[in-house]
Coordinates of C-alpha atoms in Angstrom, one line a residue:
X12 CA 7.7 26.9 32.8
X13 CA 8.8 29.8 30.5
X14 CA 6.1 30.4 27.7
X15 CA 8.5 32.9 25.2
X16 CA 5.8 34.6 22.9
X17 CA 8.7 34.8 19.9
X18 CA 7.5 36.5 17.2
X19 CA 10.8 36.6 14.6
X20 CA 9.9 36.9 11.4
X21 CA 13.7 36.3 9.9
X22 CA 15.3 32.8 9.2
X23 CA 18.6 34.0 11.2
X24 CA 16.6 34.3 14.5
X25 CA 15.3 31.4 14.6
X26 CA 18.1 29.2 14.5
X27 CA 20.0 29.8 17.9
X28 CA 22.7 26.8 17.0
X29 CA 24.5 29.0 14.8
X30 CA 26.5 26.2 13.3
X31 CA 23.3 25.2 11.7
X32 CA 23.7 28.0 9.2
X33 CA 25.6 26.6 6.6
X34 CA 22.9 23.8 6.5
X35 CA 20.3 26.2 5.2
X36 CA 19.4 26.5 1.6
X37 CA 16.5 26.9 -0.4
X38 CA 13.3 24.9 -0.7
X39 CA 14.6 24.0 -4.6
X40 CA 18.1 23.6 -3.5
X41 CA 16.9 20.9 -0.7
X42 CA 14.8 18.7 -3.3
X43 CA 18.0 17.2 -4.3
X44 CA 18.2 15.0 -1.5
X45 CA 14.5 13.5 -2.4
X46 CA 14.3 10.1 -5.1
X47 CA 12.1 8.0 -6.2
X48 CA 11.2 5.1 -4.0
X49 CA 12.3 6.6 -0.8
X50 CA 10.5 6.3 2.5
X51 CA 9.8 9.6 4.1
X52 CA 8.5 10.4 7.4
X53 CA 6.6 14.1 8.2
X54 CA 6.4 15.7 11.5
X55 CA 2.1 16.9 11.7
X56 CA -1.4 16.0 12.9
X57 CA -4.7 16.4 11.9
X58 CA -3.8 18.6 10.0
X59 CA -1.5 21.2 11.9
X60 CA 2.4 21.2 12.5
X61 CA 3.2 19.6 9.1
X62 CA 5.9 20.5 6.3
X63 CA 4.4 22.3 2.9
X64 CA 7.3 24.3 1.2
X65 CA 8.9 21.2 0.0
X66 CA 6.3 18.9 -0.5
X67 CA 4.7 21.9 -2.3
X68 CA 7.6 22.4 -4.4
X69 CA 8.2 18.4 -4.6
X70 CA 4.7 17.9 -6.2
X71 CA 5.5 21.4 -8.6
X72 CA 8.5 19.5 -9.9
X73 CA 6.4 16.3 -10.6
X74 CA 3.7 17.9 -12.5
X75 CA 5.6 20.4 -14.5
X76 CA 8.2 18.2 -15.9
X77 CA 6.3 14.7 -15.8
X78 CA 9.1 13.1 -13.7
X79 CA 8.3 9.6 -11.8
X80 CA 8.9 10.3 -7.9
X81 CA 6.9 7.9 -6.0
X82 CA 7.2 7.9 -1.9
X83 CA 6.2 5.6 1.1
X84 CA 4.6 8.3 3.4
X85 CA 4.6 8.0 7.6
X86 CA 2.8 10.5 9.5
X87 CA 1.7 10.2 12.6
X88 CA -2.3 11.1 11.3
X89 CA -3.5 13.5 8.4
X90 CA -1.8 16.4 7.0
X91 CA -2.9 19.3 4.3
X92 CA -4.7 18.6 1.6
X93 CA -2.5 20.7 -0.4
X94 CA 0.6 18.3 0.3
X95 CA -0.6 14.7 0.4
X96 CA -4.0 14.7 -1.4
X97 CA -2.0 16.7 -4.1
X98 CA 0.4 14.3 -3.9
X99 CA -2.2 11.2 -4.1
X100 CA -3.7 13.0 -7.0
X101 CA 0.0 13.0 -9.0
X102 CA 0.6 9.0 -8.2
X103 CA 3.2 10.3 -5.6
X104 CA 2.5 8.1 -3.0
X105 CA 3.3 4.0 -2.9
X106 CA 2.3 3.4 0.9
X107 CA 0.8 5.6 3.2
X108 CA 0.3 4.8 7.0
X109 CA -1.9 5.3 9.3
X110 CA -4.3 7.9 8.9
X111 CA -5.3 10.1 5.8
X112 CA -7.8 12.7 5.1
X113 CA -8.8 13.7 1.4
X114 CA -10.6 12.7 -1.6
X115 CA -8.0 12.3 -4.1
X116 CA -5.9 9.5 -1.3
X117 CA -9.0 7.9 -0.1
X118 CA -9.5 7.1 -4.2
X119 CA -6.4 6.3 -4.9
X120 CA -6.7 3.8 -1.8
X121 CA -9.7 2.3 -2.8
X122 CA -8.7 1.5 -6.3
X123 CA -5.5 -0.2 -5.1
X124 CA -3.0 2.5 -6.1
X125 CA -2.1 3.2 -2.8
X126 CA -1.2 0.6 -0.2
X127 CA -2.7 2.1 3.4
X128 CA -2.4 0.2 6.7
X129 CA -4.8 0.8 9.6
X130 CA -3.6 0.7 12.9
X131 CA -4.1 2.4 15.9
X132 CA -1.7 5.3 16.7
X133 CA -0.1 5.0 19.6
X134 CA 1.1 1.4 18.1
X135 CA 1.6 3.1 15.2
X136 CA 4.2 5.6 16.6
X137 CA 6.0 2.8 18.7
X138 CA 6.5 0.2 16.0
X139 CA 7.5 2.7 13.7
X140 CA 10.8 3.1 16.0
X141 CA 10.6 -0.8 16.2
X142 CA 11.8 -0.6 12.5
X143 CA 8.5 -2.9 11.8
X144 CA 6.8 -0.5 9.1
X145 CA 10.4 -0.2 6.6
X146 CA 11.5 -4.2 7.6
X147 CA 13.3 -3.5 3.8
X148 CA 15.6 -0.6 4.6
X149 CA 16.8 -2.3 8.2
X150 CA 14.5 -0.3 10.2
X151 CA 14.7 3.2 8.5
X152 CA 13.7 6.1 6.5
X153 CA 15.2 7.8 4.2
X154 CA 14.6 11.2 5.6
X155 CA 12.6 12.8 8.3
X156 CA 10.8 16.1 6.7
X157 CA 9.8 18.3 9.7
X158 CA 8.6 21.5 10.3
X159 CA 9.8 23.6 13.0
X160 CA 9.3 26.7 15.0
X161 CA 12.6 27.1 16.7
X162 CA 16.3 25.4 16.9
X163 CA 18.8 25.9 19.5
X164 CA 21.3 23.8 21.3
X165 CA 19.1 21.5 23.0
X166 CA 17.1 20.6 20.4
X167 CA 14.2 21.4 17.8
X168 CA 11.1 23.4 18.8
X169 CA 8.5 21.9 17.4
X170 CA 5.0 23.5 16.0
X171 CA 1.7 23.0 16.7
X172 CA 1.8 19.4 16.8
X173 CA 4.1 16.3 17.7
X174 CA 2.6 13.3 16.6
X175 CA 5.2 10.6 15.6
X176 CA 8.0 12.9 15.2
X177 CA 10.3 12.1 17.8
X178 CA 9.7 7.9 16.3
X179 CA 10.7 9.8 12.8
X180 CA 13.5 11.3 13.3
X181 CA 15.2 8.3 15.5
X182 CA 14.8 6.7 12.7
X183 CA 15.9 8.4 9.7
X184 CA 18.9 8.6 8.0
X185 CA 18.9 12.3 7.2
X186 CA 16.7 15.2 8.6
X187 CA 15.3 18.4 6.7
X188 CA 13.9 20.8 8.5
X189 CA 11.2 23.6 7.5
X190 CA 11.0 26.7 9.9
X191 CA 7.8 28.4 10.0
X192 CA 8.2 32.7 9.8
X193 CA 5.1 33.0 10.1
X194 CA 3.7 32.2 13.1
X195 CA 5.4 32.8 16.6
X196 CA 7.0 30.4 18.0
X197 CA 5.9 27.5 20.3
X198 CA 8.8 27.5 22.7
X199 CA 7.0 25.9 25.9
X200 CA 4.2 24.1 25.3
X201 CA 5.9 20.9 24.1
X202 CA 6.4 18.0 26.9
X203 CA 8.8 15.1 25.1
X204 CA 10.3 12.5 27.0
X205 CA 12.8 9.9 24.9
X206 CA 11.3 6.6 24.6
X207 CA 13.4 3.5 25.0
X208 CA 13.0 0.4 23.6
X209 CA 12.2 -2.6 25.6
X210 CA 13.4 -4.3 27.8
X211 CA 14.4 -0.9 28.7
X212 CA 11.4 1.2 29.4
X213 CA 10.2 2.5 32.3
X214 CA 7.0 3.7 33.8
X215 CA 5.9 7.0 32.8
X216 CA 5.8 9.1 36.0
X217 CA 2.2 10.7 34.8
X218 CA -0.3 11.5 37.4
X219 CA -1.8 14.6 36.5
X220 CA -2.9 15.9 33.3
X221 CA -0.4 18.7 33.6
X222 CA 2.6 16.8 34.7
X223 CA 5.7 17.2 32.8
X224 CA 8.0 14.2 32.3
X225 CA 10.0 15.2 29.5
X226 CA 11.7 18.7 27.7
X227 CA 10.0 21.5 25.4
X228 CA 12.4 20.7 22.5
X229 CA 12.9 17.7 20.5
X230 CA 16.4 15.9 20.9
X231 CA 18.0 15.2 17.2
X232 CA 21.5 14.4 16.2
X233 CA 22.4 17.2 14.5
X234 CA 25.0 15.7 11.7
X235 CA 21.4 14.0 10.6
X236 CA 20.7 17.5 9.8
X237 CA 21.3 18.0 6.0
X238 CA 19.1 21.4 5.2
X239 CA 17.0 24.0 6.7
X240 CA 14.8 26.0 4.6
X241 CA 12.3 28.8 5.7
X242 CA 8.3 28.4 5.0
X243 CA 5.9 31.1 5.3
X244 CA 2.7 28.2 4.3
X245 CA 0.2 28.3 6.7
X246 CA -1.7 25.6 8.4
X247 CA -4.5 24.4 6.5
X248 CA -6.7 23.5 9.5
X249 CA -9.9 21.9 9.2
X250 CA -13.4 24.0 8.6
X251 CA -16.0 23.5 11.4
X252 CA -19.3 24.0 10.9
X253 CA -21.6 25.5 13.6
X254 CA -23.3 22.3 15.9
X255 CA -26.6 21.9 14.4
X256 CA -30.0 20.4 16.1
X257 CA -28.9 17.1 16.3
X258 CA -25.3 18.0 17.6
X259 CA -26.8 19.8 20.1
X260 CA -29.2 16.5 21.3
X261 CA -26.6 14.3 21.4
X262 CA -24.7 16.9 23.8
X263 CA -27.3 17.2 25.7
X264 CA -27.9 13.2 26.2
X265 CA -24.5 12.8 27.5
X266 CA -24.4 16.0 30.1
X267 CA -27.5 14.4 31.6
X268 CA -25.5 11.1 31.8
X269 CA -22.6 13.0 33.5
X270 CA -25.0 14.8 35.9
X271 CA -26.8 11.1 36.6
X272 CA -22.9 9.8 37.8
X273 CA -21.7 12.5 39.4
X274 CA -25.8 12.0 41.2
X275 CA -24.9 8.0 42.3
X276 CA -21.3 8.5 43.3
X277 CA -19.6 7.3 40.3
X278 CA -17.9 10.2 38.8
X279 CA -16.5 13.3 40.7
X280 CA -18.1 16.4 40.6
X281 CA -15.5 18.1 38.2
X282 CA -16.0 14.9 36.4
X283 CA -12.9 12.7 34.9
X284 CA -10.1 14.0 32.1
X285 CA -11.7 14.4 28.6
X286 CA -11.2 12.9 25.6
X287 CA -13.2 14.2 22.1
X288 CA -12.1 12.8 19.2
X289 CA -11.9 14.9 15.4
X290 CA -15.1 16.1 13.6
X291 CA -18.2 18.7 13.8
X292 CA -20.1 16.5 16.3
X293 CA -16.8 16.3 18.6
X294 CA -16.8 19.6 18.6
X295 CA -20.3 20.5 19.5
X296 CA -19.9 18.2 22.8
X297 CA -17.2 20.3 23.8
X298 CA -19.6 23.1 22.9
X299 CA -22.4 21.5 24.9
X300 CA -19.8 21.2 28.0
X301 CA -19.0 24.6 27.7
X302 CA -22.6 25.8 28.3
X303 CA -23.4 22.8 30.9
X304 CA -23.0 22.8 34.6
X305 CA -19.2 21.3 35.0
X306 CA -16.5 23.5 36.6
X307 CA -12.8 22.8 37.4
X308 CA -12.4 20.2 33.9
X309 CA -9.5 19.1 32.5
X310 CA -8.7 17.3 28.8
X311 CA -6.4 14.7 28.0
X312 CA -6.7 14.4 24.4
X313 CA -5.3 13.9 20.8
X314 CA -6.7 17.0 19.6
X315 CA -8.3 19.9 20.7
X316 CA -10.5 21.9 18.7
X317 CA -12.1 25.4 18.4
X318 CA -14.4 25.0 21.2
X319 CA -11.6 24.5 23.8
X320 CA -10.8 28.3 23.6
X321 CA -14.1 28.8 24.6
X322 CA -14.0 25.8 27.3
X323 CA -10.7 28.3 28.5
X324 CA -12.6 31.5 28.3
X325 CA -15.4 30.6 30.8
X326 CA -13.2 29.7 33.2
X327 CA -14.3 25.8 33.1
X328 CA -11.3 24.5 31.4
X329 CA -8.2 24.2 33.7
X330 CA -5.5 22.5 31.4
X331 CA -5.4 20.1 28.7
X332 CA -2.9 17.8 26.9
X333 CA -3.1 17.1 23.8
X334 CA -0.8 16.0 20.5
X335 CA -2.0 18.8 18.2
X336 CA -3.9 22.2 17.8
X337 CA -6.3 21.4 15.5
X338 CA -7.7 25.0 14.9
X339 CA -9.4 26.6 11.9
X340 CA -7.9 29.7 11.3
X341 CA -9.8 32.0 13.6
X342 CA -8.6 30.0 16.5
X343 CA -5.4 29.9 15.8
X344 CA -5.9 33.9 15.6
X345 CA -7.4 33.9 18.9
X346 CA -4.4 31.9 20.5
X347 CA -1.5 34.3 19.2
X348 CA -3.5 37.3 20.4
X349 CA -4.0 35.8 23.4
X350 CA -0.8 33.9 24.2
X351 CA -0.1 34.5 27.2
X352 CA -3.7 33.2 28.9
X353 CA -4.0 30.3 26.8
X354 CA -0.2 28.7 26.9
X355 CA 0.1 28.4 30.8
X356 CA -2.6 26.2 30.1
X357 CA -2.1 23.7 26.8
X358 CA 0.6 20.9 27.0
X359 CA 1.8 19.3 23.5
X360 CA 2.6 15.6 23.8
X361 CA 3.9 12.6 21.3
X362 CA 1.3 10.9 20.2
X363 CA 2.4 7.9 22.2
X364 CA 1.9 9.2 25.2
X365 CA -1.1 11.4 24.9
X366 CA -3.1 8.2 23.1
X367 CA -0.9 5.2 25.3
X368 CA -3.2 3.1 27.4
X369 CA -0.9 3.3 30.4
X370 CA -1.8 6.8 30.8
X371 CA -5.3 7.0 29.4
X372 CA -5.9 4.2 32.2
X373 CA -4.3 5.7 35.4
X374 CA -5.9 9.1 34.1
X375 CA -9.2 7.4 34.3
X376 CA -10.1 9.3 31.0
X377 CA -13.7 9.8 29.9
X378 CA -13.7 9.0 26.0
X379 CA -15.7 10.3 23.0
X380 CA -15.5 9.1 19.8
X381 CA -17.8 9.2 16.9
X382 CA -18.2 6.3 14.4
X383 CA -19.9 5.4 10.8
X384 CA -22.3 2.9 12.9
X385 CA -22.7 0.7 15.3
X386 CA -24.5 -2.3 15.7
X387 CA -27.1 -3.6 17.8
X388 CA -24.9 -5.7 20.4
X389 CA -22.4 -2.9 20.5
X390 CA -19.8 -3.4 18.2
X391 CA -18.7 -0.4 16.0
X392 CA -17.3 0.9 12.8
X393 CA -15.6 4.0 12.3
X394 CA -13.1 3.2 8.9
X395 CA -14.6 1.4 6.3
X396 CA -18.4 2.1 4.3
X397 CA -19.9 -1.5 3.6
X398 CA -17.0 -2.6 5.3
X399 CA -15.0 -2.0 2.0
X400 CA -14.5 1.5 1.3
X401 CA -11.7 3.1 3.4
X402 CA -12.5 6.9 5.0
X403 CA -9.7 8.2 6.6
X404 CA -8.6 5.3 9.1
X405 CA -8.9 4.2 12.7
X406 CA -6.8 6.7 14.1
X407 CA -6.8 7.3 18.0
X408 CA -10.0 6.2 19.0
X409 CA -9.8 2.5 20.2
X410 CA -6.6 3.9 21.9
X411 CA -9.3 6.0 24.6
X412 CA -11.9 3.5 24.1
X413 CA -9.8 -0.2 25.4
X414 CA -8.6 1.5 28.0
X415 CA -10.9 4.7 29.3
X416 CA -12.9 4.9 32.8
X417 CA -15.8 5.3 30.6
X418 CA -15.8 4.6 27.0
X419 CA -18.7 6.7 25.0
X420 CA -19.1 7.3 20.9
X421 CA -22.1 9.0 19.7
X422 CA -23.7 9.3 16.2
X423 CA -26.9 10.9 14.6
X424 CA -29.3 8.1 14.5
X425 CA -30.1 8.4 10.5
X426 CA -28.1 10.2 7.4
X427 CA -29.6 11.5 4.4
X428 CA -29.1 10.0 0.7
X429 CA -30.4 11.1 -2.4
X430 CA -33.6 9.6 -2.4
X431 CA -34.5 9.3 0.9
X432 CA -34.3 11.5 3.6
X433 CA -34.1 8.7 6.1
X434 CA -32.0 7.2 3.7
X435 CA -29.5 5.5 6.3
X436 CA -29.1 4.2 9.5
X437 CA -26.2 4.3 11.9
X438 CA -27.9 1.3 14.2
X439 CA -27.7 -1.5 12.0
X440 CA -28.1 -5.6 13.1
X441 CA -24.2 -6.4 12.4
X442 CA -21.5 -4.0 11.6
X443 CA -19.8 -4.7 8.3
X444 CA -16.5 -4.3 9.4
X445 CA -15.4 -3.9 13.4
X446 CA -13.1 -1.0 14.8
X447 CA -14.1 -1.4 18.4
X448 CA -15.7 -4.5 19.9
X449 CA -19.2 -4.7 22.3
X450 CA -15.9 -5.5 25.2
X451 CA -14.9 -1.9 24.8
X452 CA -17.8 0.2 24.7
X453 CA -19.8 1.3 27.7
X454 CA -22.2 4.0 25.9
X455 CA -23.5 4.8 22.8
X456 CA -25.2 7.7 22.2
X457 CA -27.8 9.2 19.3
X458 CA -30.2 12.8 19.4
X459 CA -32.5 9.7 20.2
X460 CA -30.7 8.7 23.4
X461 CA -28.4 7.1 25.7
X462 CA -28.0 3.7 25.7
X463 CA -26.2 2.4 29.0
X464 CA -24.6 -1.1 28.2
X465 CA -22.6 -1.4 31.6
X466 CA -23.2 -4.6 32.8
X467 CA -25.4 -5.9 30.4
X468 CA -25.5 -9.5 28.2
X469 CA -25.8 -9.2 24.6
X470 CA -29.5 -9.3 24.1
X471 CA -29.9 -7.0 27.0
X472 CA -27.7 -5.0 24.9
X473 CA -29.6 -4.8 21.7
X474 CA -33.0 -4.0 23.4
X475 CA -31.3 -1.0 24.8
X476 CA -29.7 0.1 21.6
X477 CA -32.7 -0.3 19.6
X478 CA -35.1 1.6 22.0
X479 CA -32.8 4.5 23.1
X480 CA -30.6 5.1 20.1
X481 CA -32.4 3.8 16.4
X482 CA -34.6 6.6 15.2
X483 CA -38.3 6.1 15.1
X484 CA -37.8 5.1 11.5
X485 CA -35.7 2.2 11.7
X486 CA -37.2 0.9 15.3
X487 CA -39.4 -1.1 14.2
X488 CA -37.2 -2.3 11.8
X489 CA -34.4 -3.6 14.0
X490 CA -36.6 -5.0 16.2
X491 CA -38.2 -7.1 14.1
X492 CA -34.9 -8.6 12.9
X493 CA -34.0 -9.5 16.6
X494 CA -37.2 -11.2 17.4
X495 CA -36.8 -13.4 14.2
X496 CA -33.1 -13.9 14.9
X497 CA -33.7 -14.4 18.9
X498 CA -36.6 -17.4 17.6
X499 CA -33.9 -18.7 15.4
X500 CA -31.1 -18.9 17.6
X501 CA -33.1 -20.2 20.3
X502 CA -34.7 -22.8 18.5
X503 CA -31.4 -23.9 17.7
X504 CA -29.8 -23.4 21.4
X505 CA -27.2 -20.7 19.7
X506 CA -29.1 -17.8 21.4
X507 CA -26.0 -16.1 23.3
X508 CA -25.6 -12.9 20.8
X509 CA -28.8 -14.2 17.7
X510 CA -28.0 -12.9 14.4
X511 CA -29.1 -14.4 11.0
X512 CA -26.2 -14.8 9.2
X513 CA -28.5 -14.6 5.4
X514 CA -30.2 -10.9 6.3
X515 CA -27.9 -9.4 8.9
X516 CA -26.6 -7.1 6.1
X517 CA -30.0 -7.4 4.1
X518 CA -30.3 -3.0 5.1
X519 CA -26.4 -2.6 3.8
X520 CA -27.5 -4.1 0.5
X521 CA -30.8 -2.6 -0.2
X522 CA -29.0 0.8 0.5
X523 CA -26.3 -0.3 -2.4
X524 CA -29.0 -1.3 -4.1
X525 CA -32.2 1.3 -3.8
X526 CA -30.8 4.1 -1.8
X527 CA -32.1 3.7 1.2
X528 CA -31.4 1.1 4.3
X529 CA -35.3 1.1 5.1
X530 CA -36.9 -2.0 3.9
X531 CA -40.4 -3.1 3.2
X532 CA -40.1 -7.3 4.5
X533 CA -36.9 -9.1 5.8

């Protein structure tokens, strides 16, 4: 494989299939092809890879001259801030699936001016193409609004993600494209392989994390082609904050796990592919890896994070696949200076194939994922506060954790509110809404501990959960609900998982209610 460290900086020299030419333009020229009620698909993920001139420019237009555009947005997970939160905050967006980050979408979600679906992603990217998502315009969208490194005969090169894009674009009746000057180009680390519809499809020949199945560039029909404009935006990549104390516990819990398997035979010394989902606490068990005892690793993931150029730089890390680079701007500093070491190493995936349970399954993947809680039989919720207010969504999680050799998410045992430093409590008697059932999860994990539930029945389950995961706080607590619900449910020969169906949410509502999920009598 040929990793070309392209560093153009002009338009011309990055468009190789010269007959393209006469289809670029500028960003202003190109918003005459967007209207009102369309249904657009981006290229990006979380949040890297993604277009910004024109929505930029799209969301200028809107608020200088008070004109009505209103869009149905597809990505295949979040994108800037400064495109669709901007957008969400200037009533630009109708429908928005599957997966959004920012405060100004999340409200306009929540108060019903925004219709979001939730769905996991690798579905999300397949029914897409199915034409299930845009049933009203036979199947399609309007146009396909990617951003680009590269374009030559064979195709588009992509950026730092591929998410959904090649589902977008096969769809679409027209395709704009954004070419990034500013960063070099991504020739190489792409793998795409065209997906066909069934009864068509066949197995996908993936053994090893780095096989390749597919091509570095993204096949288009090029008469969809209808503009190319240049961007010099950068990524707006999400800030990490340093792992703190509790990070750091929780990292710690789970390398003693994996040192307990490897111990009794049931993982391999170099362990099984990773996967580490999006977030600070992600990113400090990467961090904790980095320091632990593990050699010879390798990721299969949806992201990776800052702490993977350090996972490379010790020597630990031999490859990983991912969907997306999702760097702050000091790593993706550290990548271009470094190109050469880090590309023979990275493979960029669609997201349907990097989150699809065939391979996550054969792969024997090790997944972490982190929720909002989980409950004391094992069921967990990562999308929706009180099991009403929508976050950011489901994204790829349940995709690891159905189908992952071992299936792990790990929380801090107790959050903070205003008037109580104890204030909430991520092990709670029944979730409020359920992302991923007690038949998917193997471990949970808190700075308190490990909680094994392999092989366990449901009241097993929730003495384990309440000893080694709720903090000293909320102990007692929990364990006094179980005993009145196990007496209950026993009494009434309906003792297989007990749960009081008039106080299992008594904690949510004092919380609503007082500030706090601590409570004085049940």
């Amino acid at each position: 494989m040929q990793y070309l460290s392209r560093n153009y900086s002009k338009l011309s020299d990055r468009i190789l299939r010269k007959s393209l030419m006469s289809k670029v333009c500028s960003v202003q020229d190109s918003l005459r092809f967007f209207k009102d009620g369309q249904a657009l698909g981006w290229s990006g993920f979380t949040p890297v890879g993604y277009p910004k001139a024109i929505p930029i420019a799209l969301a200028d237009r809107v608020e200088q001259t008070g004109e009505k555009m209103q869009f149905e947005l597809f990505i295949g997970a979040s994108v800037g801030k400064e495109t669709e939160d901007r957008w969400a905050s200037l009533n630009m967006i109708k429908r928005r699936w599957p997966y959004q980050t920012g405060k100004n979408i999340a409200k306009g979600i929540n108060t019903g001016k925004i219709q979001m679906g939730d769905i996991h992603l690798a579905k999300f990217a397949q029914n897409l193409a199915f034409g299930f998502f845009t049933k009203d315009k036979g199947g399609k969208l309007d146009i396909a609004l990617i951003e680009a490194c590269e374009i030559d005969d064979e195709g588009i090169i992509l950026a730092g993600s591929v998410g959904a894009t090649q589902e977008i674009c096969s769809i679409a009746d027209k395709i704009i494209v954004e070419i990034n000057t500013t960063f070099r180009s991504f020739r190489g680390l792409h793998d795409i392989e065209q997906d066909l519809k069934p009864p068509f499809r066949r197995p996908n020949l993936i053994s090893r994390v780095d096989d390749r199945v597919g091509t570095t560039h993204l096949k288009v029909d090029f008469d969809k082609i209808v503009a190319i404009v240049e961007s010099n935006k950068k990524d707006n990549g999400r800030p990490m904050s340093a792992p703190d104390k509790t990070s750091e516990k929780i990292a710690d819990n789970i390398l003693d796990f994996f040192q307990n398997e490897v111990k009794h035979g049931r993982l391999p010394k170099n362990l099984l592919p990773l996967q580490s989902g999006v977030g600070n606490i992600a990113n400090a068990v990467v961090a904790g890896l980095v320091k632990g005892p593990f050699k010879n690793l390798k990721v299969w993931t949806e992201v990776l994070q800052d702490t993977m150029l350090d996972f490379f730089d010790n020597g630990k890390l031999e490859f990983a696949t991912s969907t997306a680079l999702t760097f702050t701007p000091d790593a993706f500093k550290r990548l271009y200076e470094n190109w050469d070491f880090y590309a023979p190493k990275i493979c960029l995936r669609p997201q349907q194939i990097t989150n699809g349970a065939e391979q996550v399954r054969r792969l024997g993947v090790i997944s972490m994922n982190t929720p909002v809680e989980f409950d004391i039989y094992g069921h967990a919720n990562s999308t929706l506060v009180g099991g009403t207010r929508m976050i950011s969504g489901l994204g790829g999680s349940n995709d690891f954790l159905r189908n992952g050799y071992l299936t792990m998410m790990h929380a801090p045992s107790f959050r903070k509110t205003k008037t109580d430093p104890f204030g909430i409590t991520s092990v709670v008697p029944m979730a409020p809404h359920v992302d991923h059932t007690e038949h998917d999860l193997d471990i949970l994990v808190t700075e308190q501990g490990l909680a094994d539930l392999r092989g366990l029945a449901p009241r097993q389950r929730a003495k384990e959960i309440i000893n080694k995961c709720a903090h000293p706080v909320y102990k007692p607590i929990l364990t006094e609900y179980y005993e009145m619900a196990l007496k209950d449910c026993l009494a009434r020969k309906v003792a297989h998982q007990p749960q009081l169906l008039d106080k299992c949410y008594k904690m949510q509502l004092n919380l609503a209610k007082n500030g706090t999920m601590r409570l004085d009598e049940w």
